[in-house]
XYZ file of C-alpha atoms in Angstrom:
155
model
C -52.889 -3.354 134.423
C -54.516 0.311 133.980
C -57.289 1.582 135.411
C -60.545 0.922 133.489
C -62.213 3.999 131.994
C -65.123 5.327 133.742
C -69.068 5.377 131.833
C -68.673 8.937 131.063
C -64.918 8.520 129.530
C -65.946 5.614 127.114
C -69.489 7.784 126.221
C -67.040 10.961 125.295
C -64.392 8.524 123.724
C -67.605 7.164 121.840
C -68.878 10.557 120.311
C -64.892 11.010 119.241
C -65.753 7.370 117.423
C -68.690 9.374 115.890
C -66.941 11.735 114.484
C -63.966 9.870 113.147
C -67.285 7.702 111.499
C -68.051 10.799 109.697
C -64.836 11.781 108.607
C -64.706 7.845 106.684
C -67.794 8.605 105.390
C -66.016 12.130 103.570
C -62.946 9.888 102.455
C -61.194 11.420 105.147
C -58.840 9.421 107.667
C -60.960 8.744 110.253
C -60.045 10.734 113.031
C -62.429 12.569 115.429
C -61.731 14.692 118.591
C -64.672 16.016 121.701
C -63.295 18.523 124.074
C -65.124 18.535 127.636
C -64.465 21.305 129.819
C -64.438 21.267 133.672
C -68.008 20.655 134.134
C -68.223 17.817 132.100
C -70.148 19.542 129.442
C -68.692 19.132 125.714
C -68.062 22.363 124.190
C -66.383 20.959 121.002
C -66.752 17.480 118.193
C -64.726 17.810 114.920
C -63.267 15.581 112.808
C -60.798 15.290 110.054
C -61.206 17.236 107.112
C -58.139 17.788 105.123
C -59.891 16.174 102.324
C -63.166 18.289 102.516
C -61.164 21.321 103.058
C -57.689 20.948 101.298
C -56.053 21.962 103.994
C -52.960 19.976 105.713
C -53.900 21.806 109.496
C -57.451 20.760 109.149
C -57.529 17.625 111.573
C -60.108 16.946 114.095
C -57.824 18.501 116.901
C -56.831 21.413 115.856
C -60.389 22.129 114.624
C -61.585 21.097 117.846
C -59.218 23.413 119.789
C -60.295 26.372 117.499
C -64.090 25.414 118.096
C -63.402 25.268 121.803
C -61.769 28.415 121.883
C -64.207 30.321 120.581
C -66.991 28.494 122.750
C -64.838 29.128 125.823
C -64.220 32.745 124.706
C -60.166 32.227 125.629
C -57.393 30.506 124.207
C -56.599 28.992 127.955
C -58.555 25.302 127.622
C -56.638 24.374 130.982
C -59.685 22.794 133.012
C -60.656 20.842 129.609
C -60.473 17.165 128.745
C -59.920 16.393 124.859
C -60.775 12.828 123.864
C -59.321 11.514 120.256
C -59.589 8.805 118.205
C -55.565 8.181 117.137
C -53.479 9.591 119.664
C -52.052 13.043 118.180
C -49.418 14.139 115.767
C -46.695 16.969 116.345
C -48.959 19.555 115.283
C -51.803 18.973 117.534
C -49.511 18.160 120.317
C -48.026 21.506 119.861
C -51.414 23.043 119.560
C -52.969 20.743 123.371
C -49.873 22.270 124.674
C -50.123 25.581 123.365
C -54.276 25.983 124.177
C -53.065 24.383 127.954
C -55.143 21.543 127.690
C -54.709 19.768 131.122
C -55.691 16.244 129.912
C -56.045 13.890 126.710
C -57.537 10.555 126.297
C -56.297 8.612 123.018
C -58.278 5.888 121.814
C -55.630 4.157 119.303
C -51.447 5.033 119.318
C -49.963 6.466 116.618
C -47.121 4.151 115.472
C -46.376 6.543 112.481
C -46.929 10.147 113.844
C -47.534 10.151 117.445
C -46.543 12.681 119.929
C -47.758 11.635 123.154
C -45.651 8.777 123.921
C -45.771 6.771 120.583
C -42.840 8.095 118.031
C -41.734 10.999 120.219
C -43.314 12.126 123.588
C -43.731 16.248 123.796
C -44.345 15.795 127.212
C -40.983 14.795 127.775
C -39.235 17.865 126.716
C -38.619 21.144 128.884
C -41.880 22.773 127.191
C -44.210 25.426 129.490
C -46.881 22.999 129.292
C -47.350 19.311 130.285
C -50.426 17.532 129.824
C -51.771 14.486 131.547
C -52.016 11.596 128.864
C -54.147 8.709 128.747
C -54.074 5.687 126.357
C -56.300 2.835 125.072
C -60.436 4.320 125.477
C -62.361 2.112 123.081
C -59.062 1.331 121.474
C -60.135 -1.702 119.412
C -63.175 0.416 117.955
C -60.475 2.817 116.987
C -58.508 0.960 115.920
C -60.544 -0.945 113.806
C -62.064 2.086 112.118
C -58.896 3.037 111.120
C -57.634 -0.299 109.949
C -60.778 -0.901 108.080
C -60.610 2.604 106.689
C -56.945 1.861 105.056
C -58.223 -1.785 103.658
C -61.012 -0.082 101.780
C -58.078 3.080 100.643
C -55.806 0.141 99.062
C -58.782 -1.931 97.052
């Protein structure tokens, strides 16, 4: 049995769960990422806005990773923690790996797109960055959302 999630994990995982609210409430797939650096401080909350935006690369990570950047002042996120909703895609796999994020925590798995471990695991493969993955923070809240958000789509 894993390890249960410490308060602070399930608060961040919680604000992701905000965020991925927010993106529902746009008509966007409910996705939403925080980014904590070393401290514990959050320096980054997005979430999905493809819709909003019109953009295919505008999803809560990769927005998030941009944000944190900038916050940061660096590319290099290597002492930061992201926490998403729906564990991530190829793109924003290759973009955790590429910004050197040292660790993720995924709410829900992707059966459909995921990177981490789900459809295909990045971490797997002789890339210059690994990072330490973590599944199932407020996973039935993600889940949920996402379920809910995809019975409401088809009516």
């Amino acid at each position: 049995m894993a390890d249960a999630f410490d308060k602070n994990e399930t608060e961040y995982m919680e604000i992701a769960l905000l965020e991925a609210r927010r993106a529902a409430e746009a008509g966007d797939i409910p996705v939403g990422a925080v980014i904590v650096d070393g401290s514990g401080k959050i320096i980054a909350q997005r979430y999905n806005e493809r819709e909003a935006v019109g953009s295919a690369a505008s999803h809560a990570e990769l927005l998030c990773i941009e944000d944190a950047c900038k916050k940061k002042g660096s590319w290099r996120l290597s002492d930061c923690t992201m926490y998403v909703t729906l564990e991530p895609c190829p793109m924003c796999a290759g973009a955790i790996f590429n910004s050197r994020i040292g660790r993720v925590v995924c709410g829900a798995k992707n059966p459909k797109a995921g990177a981490l471990g789900s459809v295909l695991d990045l971490n797997s493969y002789p890339l210059n960055h690994k990072c330490a993955v973590r599944f199932g923070a407020l996973e039935k809240e993600c889940s949920a959302l996402l379920s809910d958000f995809f019975v409401d789509k088809r009516r």
